PDB file of N, CA and C in Angstrom:
ATOM      1  N   MET A   1     -25.617  -8.459   7.821  1.00 65.00           N
ATOM      2  CA  MET A   1     -25.384  -6.882   7.904  1.00 65.00           C
ATOM      3  C   MET A   1     -27.099  -6.049   7.405  1.00 65.00           C
ATOM      4  N   ASN A   2     -26.627  -4.495   7.794  1.00 77.00           N
ATOM      5  CA  ASN A   2     -27.490  -3.703   7.325  1.00 77.00           C
ATOM      6  C   ASN A   2     -26.697  -2.307   7.143  1.00 77.00           C
ATOM      7  N   GLY A   3     -27.348  -1.558   6.536  1.00 85.00           N
ATOM      8  CA  GLY A   3     -27.116   0.020   6.914  1.00 85.00           C
ATOM      9  C   GLY A   3     -25.793  -0.108   5.012  1.00 85.00           C
ATOM     10  N   TRP A   4     -25.489   1.182   5.201  1.00 90.00           N
ATOM     11  CA  TRP A   4     -25.355   1.354   4.180  1.00 90.00           C
ATOM     12  C   TRP A   4     -23.142   2.302   4.426  1.00 90.00           C
ATOM     13  N   VAL A   5     -22.628   2.240   3.425  1.00 91.00           N
ATOM     14  CA  VAL A   5     -21.438   2.940   3.506  1.00 91.00           C
ATOM     15  C   VAL A   5     -21.705   4.336   2.360  1.00 91.00           C
ATOM     16  N   LYS A   6     -20.768   5.175   2.614  1.00 92.00           N
ATOM     17  CA  LYS A   6     -21.026   6.455   1.839  1.00 92.00           C
ATOM     18  C   LYS A   6     -19.478   5.998   0.992  1.00 92.00           C
ATOM     19  N   LEU A   7     -18.986   6.997   0.114  1.00 93.00           N
ATOM     20  CA  LEU A   7     -17.784   6.889  -0.686  1.00 93.00           C
ATOM     21  C   LEU A   7     -17.838   8.295  -1.233  1.00 93.00           C
ATOM     22  N   HIS A   8     -16.587   8.338  -1.272  1.00 94.00           N
ATOM     23  CA  HIS A   8     -16.519   9.405  -1.747  1.00 94.00           C
ATOM     24  C   HIS A   8     -15.998   9.769  -3.494  1.00 94.00           C
ATOM     25  N   ARG A   9     -16.728  11.049  -3.825  1.00 96.00           N
ATOM     26  CA  ARG A   9     -16.046  11.062  -5.545  1.00 96.00           C
ATOM     27  C   ARG A   9     -14.652  11.286  -5.685  1.00 96.00           C
ATOM     28  N   LYS A  10     -13.972  11.417  -4.624  1.00 95.00           N
ATOM     29  CA  LYS A  10     -12.080  11.603  -4.782  1.00 95.00           C
ATOM     30  C   LYS A  10     -12.243   9.824  -5.259  1.00 95.00           C
ATOM     31  N   LEU A  11     -12.619   8.948  -4.770  1.00 93.00           N
ATOM     32  CA  LEU A  11     -12.647   7.221  -5.282  1.00 93.00           C
ATOM     33  C   LEU A  11     -11.626   7.703  -6.589  1.00 93.00           C
ATOM     34  N   LEU A  12     -12.419   8.122  -7.207  1.00 95.00           N
ATOM     35  CA  LEU A  12     -12.167   8.135  -9.008  1.00 95.00           C
ATOM     36  C   LEU A  12     -10.872   8.267  -9.300  1.00 95.00           C
ATOM     37  N   ASP A  13     -10.349   8.811  -8.572  1.00 95.00           N
ATOM     38  CA  ASP A  13      -9.257   9.844  -8.592  1.00 95.00           C
ATOM     39  C   ASP A  13      -7.989   8.613  -8.054  1.00 95.00           C
ATOM     40  N   SER A  14      -8.469   7.581  -7.334  1.00 94.00           N
ATOM     41  CA  SER A  14      -7.304   6.708  -6.487  1.00 94.00           C
ATOM     42  C   SER A  14      -6.779   5.720  -7.316  1.00 94.00           C
ATOM     43  N   ASP A  15      -5.720   4.941  -6.701  1.00 94.00           N
ATOM     44  CA  ASP A  15      -5.030   4.174  -7.834  1.00 94.00           C
ATOM     45  C   ASP A  15      -6.083   2.817  -7.123  1.00 94.00           C
ATOM     46  N   VAL A  16      -6.747   3.274  -6.396  1.00 95.00           N
ATOM     47  CA  VAL A  16      -7.430   1.779  -5.503  1.00 95.00           C
ATOM     48  C   VAL A  16      -8.609   2.206  -6.648  1.00 95.00           C
ATOM     49  N   PHE A  17      -9.276   2.643  -7.413  1.00 96.00           N
ATOM     50  CA  PHE A  17     -10.225   2.658  -8.523  1.00 96.00           C
ATOM     51  C   PHE A  17      -9.744   2.041 -10.169  1.00 96.00           C
ATOM     52  N   GLN A  18      -8.372   2.386 -10.024  1.00 95.00           N
ATOM     53  CA  GLN A  18      -8.053   2.175 -11.496  1.00 95.00           C
ATOM     54  C   GLN A  18      -7.471   0.287 -11.485  1.00 95.00           C
ATOM     55  N   ASN A  19      -8.007  -0.481 -10.286  1.00 95.00           N
ATOM     56  CA  ASN A  19      -7.257  -1.870  -9.970  1.00 95.00           C
ATOM     57  C   ASN A  19      -8.670  -2.674  -9.616  1.00 95.00           C
ATOM     58  N   ASP A  20      -9.050  -3.277 -10.193  1.00 95.00           N
ATOM     59  CA  ASP A  20     -10.112  -3.765  -9.862  1.00 95.00           C
ATOM     60  C   ASP A  20     -10.271  -4.772  -8.525  1.00 95.00           C
ATOM     61  N   GLY A  21      -9.235  -5.610  -8.555  1.00 95.00           N
ATOM     62  CA  GLY A  21      -8.999  -6.294  -7.625  1.00 95.00           C
ATOM     63  C   GLY A  21      -9.098  -5.740  -6.576  1.00 95.00           C
ATOM     64  N   LEU A  22      -8.007  -4.585  -6.376  1.00 97.00           N
ATOM     65  CA  LEU A  22      -7.511  -3.132  -5.157  1.00 97.00           C
ATOM     66  C   LEU A  22      -9.025  -2.982  -4.470  1.00 97.00           C
ATOM     67  N   LEU A  23     -10.067  -2.475  -5.268  1.00 97.00           N
ATOM     68  CA  LEU A  23     -11.209  -1.897  -5.313  1.00 97.00           C
ATOM     69  C   LEU A  23     -12.123  -3.019  -4.858  1.00 97.00           C
ATOM     70  N   LYS A  24     -12.205  -3.890  -5.469  1.00 97.00           N
ATOM     71  CA  LYS A  24     -13.448  -4.779  -4.148  1.00 97.00           C
ATOM     72  C   LYS A  24     -12.568  -5.371  -3.606  1.00 97.00           C
ATOM     73  N   VAL A  25     -11.602  -5.590  -3.105  1.00 97.00           N
ATOM     74  CA  VAL A  25     -11.444  -5.890  -1.332  1.00 97.00           C
ATOM     75  C   VAL A  25     -11.773  -4.711  -0.661  1.00 97.00           C
ATOM     76  N   TRP A  26     -11.123  -3.210  -1.077  1.00 97.00           N
ATOM     77  CA  TRP A  26     -11.031  -2.467   0.020  1.00 97.00           C
ATOM     78  C   TRP A  26     -12.621  -2.297   0.179  1.00 97.00           C
ATOM     79  N   ILE A  27     -13.661  -2.330  -0.978  1.00 96.00           N
ATOM     80  CA  ILE A  27     -15.017  -1.865  -0.275  1.00 96.00           C
ATOM     81  C   ILE A  27     -15.425  -3.289   0.044  1.00 96.00           C
ATOM     82  N   TRP A  28     -15.074  -4.170  -0.055  1.00 97.00           N
ATOM     83  CA  TRP A  28     -15.280  -5.678   1.334  1.00 97.00           C
ATOM     84  C   TRP A  28     -14.706  -5.193   2.607  1.00 97.00           C
ATOM     85  N   CYS A  29     -13.618  -4.617   2.620  1.00 96.00           N
ATOM     86  CA  CYS A  29     -13.345  -4.468   3.683  1.00 96.00           C
ATOM     87  C   CYS A  29     -14.202  -3.118   4.543  1.00 96.00           C
ATOM     88  N   LEU A  30     -14.725  -1.980   3.736  1.00 95.00           N
ATOM     89  CA  LEU A  30     -15.219  -1.131   4.093  1.00 95.00           C
ATOM     90  C   LEU A  30     -16.396  -1.788   4.554  1.00 95.00           C
ATOM     91  N   ILE A  31     -17.008  -2.377   4.144  1.00 95.00           N
ATOM     92  CA  ILE A  31     -18.562  -3.235   4.291  1.00 95.00           C
ATOM     93  C   ILE A  31     -18.189  -4.092   5.559  1.00 95.00           C
ATOM     94  N   ARG A  32     -17.413  -4.570   5.392  1.00 94.00           N
ATOM     95  CA  ARG A  32     -16.949  -5.484   7.228  1.00 94.00           C
ATOM     96  C   ARG A  32     -17.107  -4.672   8.617  1.00 94.00           C
ATOM     97  N   ALA A  33     -16.272  -2.954   8.854  1.00 94.00           N
ATOM     98  CA  ALA A  33     -16.158  -2.586   9.277  1.00 94.00           C
ATOM     99  C   ALA A  33     -16.955  -2.432  10.276  1.00 94.00           C
ATOM    100  N   ALA A  34     -17.012  -2.155  11.419  1.00 94.00           N
ATOM    101  CA  ALA A  34     -17.622  -1.948  12.490  1.00 94.00           C
ATOM    102  C   ALA A  34     -17.930  -0.577  12.661  1.00 94.00           C
ATOM    103  N   ARG A  35     -19.555  -0.132  12.653  1.00 92.00           N
ATOM    104  CA  ARG A  35     -20.102   1.135  12.732  1.00 92.00           C
ATOM    105  C   ARG A  35     -19.598   1.919  14.115  1.00 92.00           C
ATOM    106  N   LYS A  36     -19.693   0.900  14.882  1.00 94.00           N
ATOM    107  CA  LYS A  36     -19.984   1.282  16.269  1.00 94.00           C
ATOM    108  C   LYS A  36     -19.160   0.408  17.208  1.00 94.00           C
ATOM    109  N   PRO A  37     -18.367   1.003  18.572  1.00 96.00           N
ATOM    110  CA  PRO A  37     -17.845  -0.681  19.460  1.00 96.00           C
ATOM    111  C   PRO A  37     -18.620  -1.190  19.477  1.00 96.00           C
ATOM    112  N   LYS A  38     -18.233  -2.525  19.498  1.00 95.00           N
ATOM    113  CA  LYS A  38     -18.653  -4.008  19.729  1.00 95.00           C
ATOM    114  C   LYS A  38     -17.466  -5.260  19.564  1.00 95.00           C
ATOM    115  N   THR A  39     -17.855  -6.392  20.687  1.00 95.00           N
ATOM    116  CA  THR A  39     -16.935  -7.624  21.168  1.00 95.00           C
ATOM    117  C   THR A  39     -17.513  -8.277  20.013  1.00 95.00           C
ATOM    118  N   VAL A  40     -16.262  -8.927  19.783  1.00 91.00           N
ATOM    119  CA  VAL A  40     -16.359  -9.868  18.484  1.00 91.00           C
ATOM    120  C   VAL A  40     -15.187 -10.571  18.608  1.00 91.00           C
ATOM    121  N   ARG A  41     -15.438 -11.656  18.979  1.00 89.00           N
ATOM    122  CA  ARG A  41     -14.965 -13.229  20.192  1.00 89.00           C
ATOM    123  C   ARG A  41     -14.150 -13.333  20.884  1.00 89.00           C
ATOM    124  N   GLY A  42     -14.482 -11.690  21.171  1.00 92.00           N
ATOM    125  CA  GLY A  42     -13.913 -11.544  22.810  1.00 92.00           C
ATOM    126  C   GLY A  42     -12.838 -10.285  22.591  1.00 92.00           C
ATOM    127  N   VAL A  43     -13.052  -9.598  21.637  1.00 92.00           N
ATOM    128  CA  VAL A  43     -12.387  -8.663  21.173  1.00 92.00           C
ATOM    129  C   VAL A  43     -12.819  -7.372  20.833  1.00 92.00           C
ATOM    130  N   GLU A  44     -12.790  -6.707  21.623  1.00 95.00           N
ATOM    131  CA  GLU A  44     -13.152  -5.168  21.354  1.00 95.00           C
ATOM    132  C   GLU A  44     -13.192  -4.102  20.095  1.00 95.00           C
ATOM    133  N   LEU A  45     -13.747  -4.113  18.956  1.00 95.00           N
ATOM    134  CA  LEU A  45     -13.637  -3.373  18.369  1.00 95.00           C
ATOM    135  C   LEU A  45     -14.154  -1.999  18.261  1.00 95.00           C
ATOM    136  N   GLN A  46     -13.558  -1.080  17.541  1.00 96.00           N
ATOM    137  CA  GLN A  46     -13.951   0.057  17.386  1.00 96.00           C
ATOM    138  C   GLN A  46     -14.200   0.478  16.069  1.00 96.00           C
ATOM    139  N   PRO A  47     -15.345   1.695  15.763  1.00 95.00           N
ATOM    140  CA  PRO A  47     -15.745   1.650  14.913  1.00 95.00           C
ATOM    141  C   PRO A  47     -14.613   1.694  13.721  1.00 95.00           C
ATOM    142  N   GLY A  48     -14.691   0.873  12.456  1.00 94.00           N
ATOM    143  CA  GLY A  48     -13.441   1.235  11.084  1.00 94.00           C
ATOM    144  C   GLY A  48     -12.585  -0.150  11.652  1.00 94.00           C
ATOM    145  N   GLN A  49     -12.582  -1.052  12.158  1.00 95.00           N
ATOM    146  CA  GLN A  49     -12.136  -2.373  12.810  1.00 95.00           C
ATOM    147  C   GLN A  49     -13.024  -3.634  12.232  1.00 95.00           C
ATOM    148  N   PHE A  50     -12.080  -4.546  11.974  1.00 95.00           N
ATOM    149  CA  PHE A  50     -12.854  -5.649  12.007  1.00 95.00           C
ATOM    150  C   PHE A  50     -11.806  -7.165  11.882  1.00 95.00           C
ATOM    151  N   ILE A  51     -12.212  -8.419  12.027  1.00 95.00           N
ATOM    152  CA  ILE A  51     -11.416  -8.964  12.268  1.00 95.00           C
ATOM    153  C   ILE A  51     -11.996 -10.622  11.196  1.00 95.00           C
ATOM    154  N   THR A  52     -10.940 -10.575  10.529  1.00 94.00           N
ATOM    155  CA  THR A  52     -10.611 -11.925   9.565  1.00 94.00           C
ATOM    156  C   THR A  52      -9.845 -12.465   9.123  1.00 94.00           C
ATOM    157  N   GLY A  53      -9.424 -13.607   9.023  1.00 94.00           N
ATOM    158  CA  GLY A  53      -8.518 -14.354   8.573  1.00 94.00           C
ATOM    159  C   GLY A  53      -8.236 -14.323   7.008  1.00 94.00           C
ATOM    160  N   ARG A  54      -7.207 -14.874   6.471  1.00 95.00           N
ATOM    161  CA  ARG A  54      -6.861 -14.905   4.910  1.00 95.00           C
ATOM    162  C   ARG A  54      -7.876 -15.889   4.153  1.00 95.00           C
ATOM    163  N   THR A  55      -7.741 -16.881   4.910  1.00 97.00           N
ATOM    164  CA  THR A  55      -8.855 -17.884   4.161  1.00 97.00           C
ATOM    165  C   THR A  55     -10.232 -17.729   3.940  1.00 97.00           C
ATOM    166  N   SER A  56     -10.445 -17.212   4.999  1.00 96.00           N
ATOM    167  CA  SER A  56     -12.340 -16.754   4.965  1.00 96.00           C
ATOM    168  C   SER A  56     -12.382 -15.863   4.172  1.00 96.00           C
ATOM    169  N   ALA A  57     -11.234 -14.776   4.252  1.00 97.00           N
ATOM    170  CA  ALA A  57     -11.741 -13.518   3.234  1.00 97.00           C
ATOM    171  C   ALA A  57     -11.796 -13.808   2.032  1.00 97.00           C
ATOM    172  N   ALA A  58     -10.467 -15.210   1.430  1.00 97.00           N
ATOM    173  CA  ALA A  58     -10.488 -15.110  -0.040  1.00 97.00           C
ATOM    174  C   ALA A  58     -12.013 -16.099  -0.505  1.00 97.00           C
ATOM    175  N   GLU A  59     -12.669 -17.109   0.618  1.00 97.00           N
ATOM    176  CA  GLU A  59     -13.581 -17.548   0.311  1.00 97.00           C
ATOM    177  C   GLU A  59     -14.617 -16.685  -0.364  1.00 97.00           C
ATOM    178  N   GLN A  60     -14.915 -15.524   0.815  1.00 97.00           N
ATOM    179  CA  GLN A  60     -15.953 -14.843   0.385  1.00 97.00           C
ATOM    180  C   GLN A  60     -16.015 -13.678  -0.637  1.00 97.00           C
ATOM    181  N   LEU A  61     -14.473 -13.659  -0.805  1.00 97.00           N
ATOM    182  CA  LEU A  61     -14.000 -12.951  -2.441  1.00 97.00           C
ATOM    183  C   LEU A  61     -13.787 -13.461  -3.305  1.00 97.00           C
ATOM    184  N   GLY A  62     -13.779 -14.838  -3.544  1.00 97.00           N
ATOM    185  CA  GLY A  62     -13.411 -15.707  -4.737  1.00 97.00           C
ATOM    186  C   GLY A  62     -12.063 -15.583  -5.579  1.00 97.00           C
ATOM    187  N   CYS A  63     -11.244 -15.791  -4.050  1.00 97.00           N
ATOM    188  CA  CYS A  63     -10.271 -15.894  -4.721  1.00 97.00           C
ATOM    189  C   CYS A  63      -9.325 -16.284  -3.628  1.00 97.00           C
ATOM    190  N   SER A  64      -7.944 -16.251  -4.174  1.00 97.00           N
ATOM    191  CA  SER A  64      -7.345 -17.285  -3.270  1.00 97.00           C
ATOM    192  C   SER A  64      -6.465 -16.518  -2.337  1.00 97.00           C
ATOM    193  N   PRO A  65      -6.404 -17.354  -1.103  1.00 97.00           N
ATOM    194  CA  PRO A  65      -5.897 -16.665   0.402  1.00 97.00           C
ATOM    195  C   PRO A  65      -4.375 -16.102   0.115  1.00 97.00           C
ATOM    196  N   SER A  66      -3.771 -16.508  -0.667  1.00 97.00           N
ATOM    197  CA  SER A  66      -2.427 -15.851  -0.761  1.00 97.00           C
ATOM    198  C   SER A  66      -2.725 -14.450  -1.883  1.00 97.00           C
ATOM    199  N   ARG A  67      -3.713 -14.250  -3.247  1.00 97.00           N
ATOM    200  CA  ARG A  67      -4.431 -12.802  -3.574  1.00 97.00           C
ATOM    201  C   ARG A  67      -5.285 -11.858  -2.366  1.00 97.00           C
ATOM    202  N   PHE A  68      -5.571 -12.560  -1.480  1.00 97.00           N
ATOM    203  CA  PHE A  68      -5.935 -11.712  -0.582  1.00 97.00           C
ATOM    204  C   PHE A  68      -4.568 -11.127   0.192  1.00 97.00           C
ATOM    205  N   TYR A  69      -4.007 -11.894   0.456  1.00 96.00           N
ATOM    206  CA  TYR A  69      -2.821 -11.224   1.118  1.00 96.00           C
ATOM    207  C   TYR A  69      -1.848 -10.137   0.791  1.00 96.00           C
ATOM    208  N   ARG A  70      -1.757 -10.724  -0.855  1.00 97.00           N
ATOM    209  CA  ARG A  70      -0.932  -9.541  -1.335  1.00 97.00           C
ATOM    210  C   ARG A  70      -1.825  -8.258  -0.898  1.00 97.00           C
ATOM    211  N   THR A  71      -3.361  -8.745  -2.064  1.00 97.00           N
ATOM    212  CA  THR A  71      -3.515  -7.534  -1.717  1.00 97.00           C
ATOM    213  C   THR A  71      -4.369  -6.090  -0.773  1.00 97.00           C
ATOM    214  N   ILE A  72      -4.411  -7.370   0.641  1.00 97.00           N
ATOM    215  CA  ILE A  72      -4.387  -6.489   1.630  1.00 97.00           C
ATOM    216  C   ILE A  72      -3.329  -5.697   2.075  1.00 97.00           C
ATOM    217  N   PHE A  73      -2.102  -5.960   1.557  1.00 96.00           N
ATOM    218  CA  PHE A  73      -0.710  -5.369   1.871  1.00 96.00           C
ATOM    219  C   PHE A  73      -0.776  -4.553   0.709  1.00 96.00           C
ATOM    220  N   ARG A  74      -0.837  -4.364  -0.286  1.00 97.00           N
ATOM    221  CA  ARG A  74      -1.130  -3.705  -1.480  1.00 97.00           C
ATOM    222  C   ARG A  74      -1.959  -2.204  -0.860  1.00 97.00           C
ATOM    223  N   LEU A  75      -3.446  -2.561  -0.279  1.00 97.00           N
ATOM    224  CA  LEU A  75      -3.836  -1.518   0.101  1.00 97.00           C
ATOM    225  C   LEU A  75      -3.526  -0.513   1.681  1.00 97.00           C
ATOM    226  N   LYS A  76      -2.534  -1.672   2.137  1.00 96.00           N
ATOM    227  CA  LYS A  76      -1.886  -0.984   3.037  1.00 96.00           C
ATOM    228  C   LYS A  76      -0.831   0.128   3.022  1.00 96.00           C
ATOM    229  N   GLY A  77       0.196  -0.631   1.997  1.00 96.00           N
ATOM    230  CA  GLY A  77       1.135   0.517   1.561  1.00 96.00           C
ATOM    231  C   GLY A  77       0.235   1.744   0.381  1.00 96.00           C
ATOM    232  N   LEU A  78      -0.710   1.888   0.064  1.00 94.00           N
ATOM    233  CA  LEU A  78      -1.063   2.869  -0.194  1.00 94.00           C
ATOM    234  C   LEU A  78      -1.953   4.076   0.607  1.00 94.00           C
ATOM    235  N   GLY A  79      -1.950   3.329   1.757  1.00 94.00           N
ATOM    236  CA  GLY A  79      -2.478   3.998   3.165  1.00 94.00           C
ATOM    237  C   GLY A  79      -3.992   3.966   3.136  1.00 94.00           C
ATOM    238  N   CYS A  80      -4.936   3.083   2.969  1.00 94.00           N
ATOM    239  CA  CYS A  80      -6.453   2.610   2.776  1.00 94.00           C
ATOM    240  C   CYS A  80      -6.333   1.816   4.085  1.00 94.00           C
ATOM    241  N   VAL A  81      -5.721   1.282   4.726  1.00 95.00           N
ATOM    242  CA  VAL A  81      -6.038   0.447   5.598  1.00 95.00           C
ATOM    243  C   VAL A  81      -5.068   0.061   6.706  1.00 95.00           C
ATOM    244  N   SER A  82      -5.181  -0.172   7.902  1.00 95.00           N
ATOM    245  CA  SER A  82      -3.844  -0.864   8.674  1.00 95.00           C
ATOM    246  C   SER A  82      -4.362  -2.266   9.001  1.00 95.00           C
ATOM    247  N   VAL A  83      -3.355  -3.099   9.402  1.00 95.00           N
ATOM    248  CA  VAL A  83      -2.977  -4.568   9.456  1.00 95.00           C
ATOM    249  C   VAL A  83      -2.717  -4.720  10.899  1.00 95.00           C
ATOM    250  N   LYS A  84      -3.574  -5.033  11.587  1.00 91.00           N
ATOM    251  CA  LYS A  84      -2.772  -5.792  12.860  1.00 91.00           C
ATOM    252  C   LYS A  84      -2.811  -7.572  13.153  1.00 91.00           C
ATOM    253  N   SER A  85      -1.504  -8.207  12.681  1.00 86.00           N
ATOM    254  CA  SER A  85      -1.971  -9.389  12.369  1.00 86.00           C
ATOM    255  C   SER A  85      -1.407 -10.369  13.606  1.00 86.00           C
ATOM    256  N   ASN A  86      -2.269 -11.176  13.996  1.00 80.00           N
ATOM    257  CA  ASN A  86      -1.832 -12.396  15.023  1.00 80.00           C
ATOM    258  C   ASN A  86      -2.237 -13.520  14.592  1.00 80.00           C
ATOM    259  N   SER A  87      -1.971 -14.666  15.986  1.00 70.00           N
ATOM    260  CA  SER A  87      -1.904 -16.170  15.398  1.00 70.00           C
ATOM    261  C   SER A  87      -3.228 -16.483  16.128  1.00 70.00           C
TER     262      SER A  87
END
């Protein structure tokens, strides 16, 4: 990976910033997201999208798969991410 991610100062006032676990997963999502359209594993990704599994994500973040799952759905509830599940 290369490049960088911009963060807005309003982040300081968000619910995400108040919770270390949420902030860590949200920033991880920002870093993982595609910058431009690309194909990964035969799936066309648009800017802002990425593919992951809860087990591999949990390994990268140093948490349990269930914690990652709960955290990502909490971010979804806050409107920070959207999730498209498949098997």
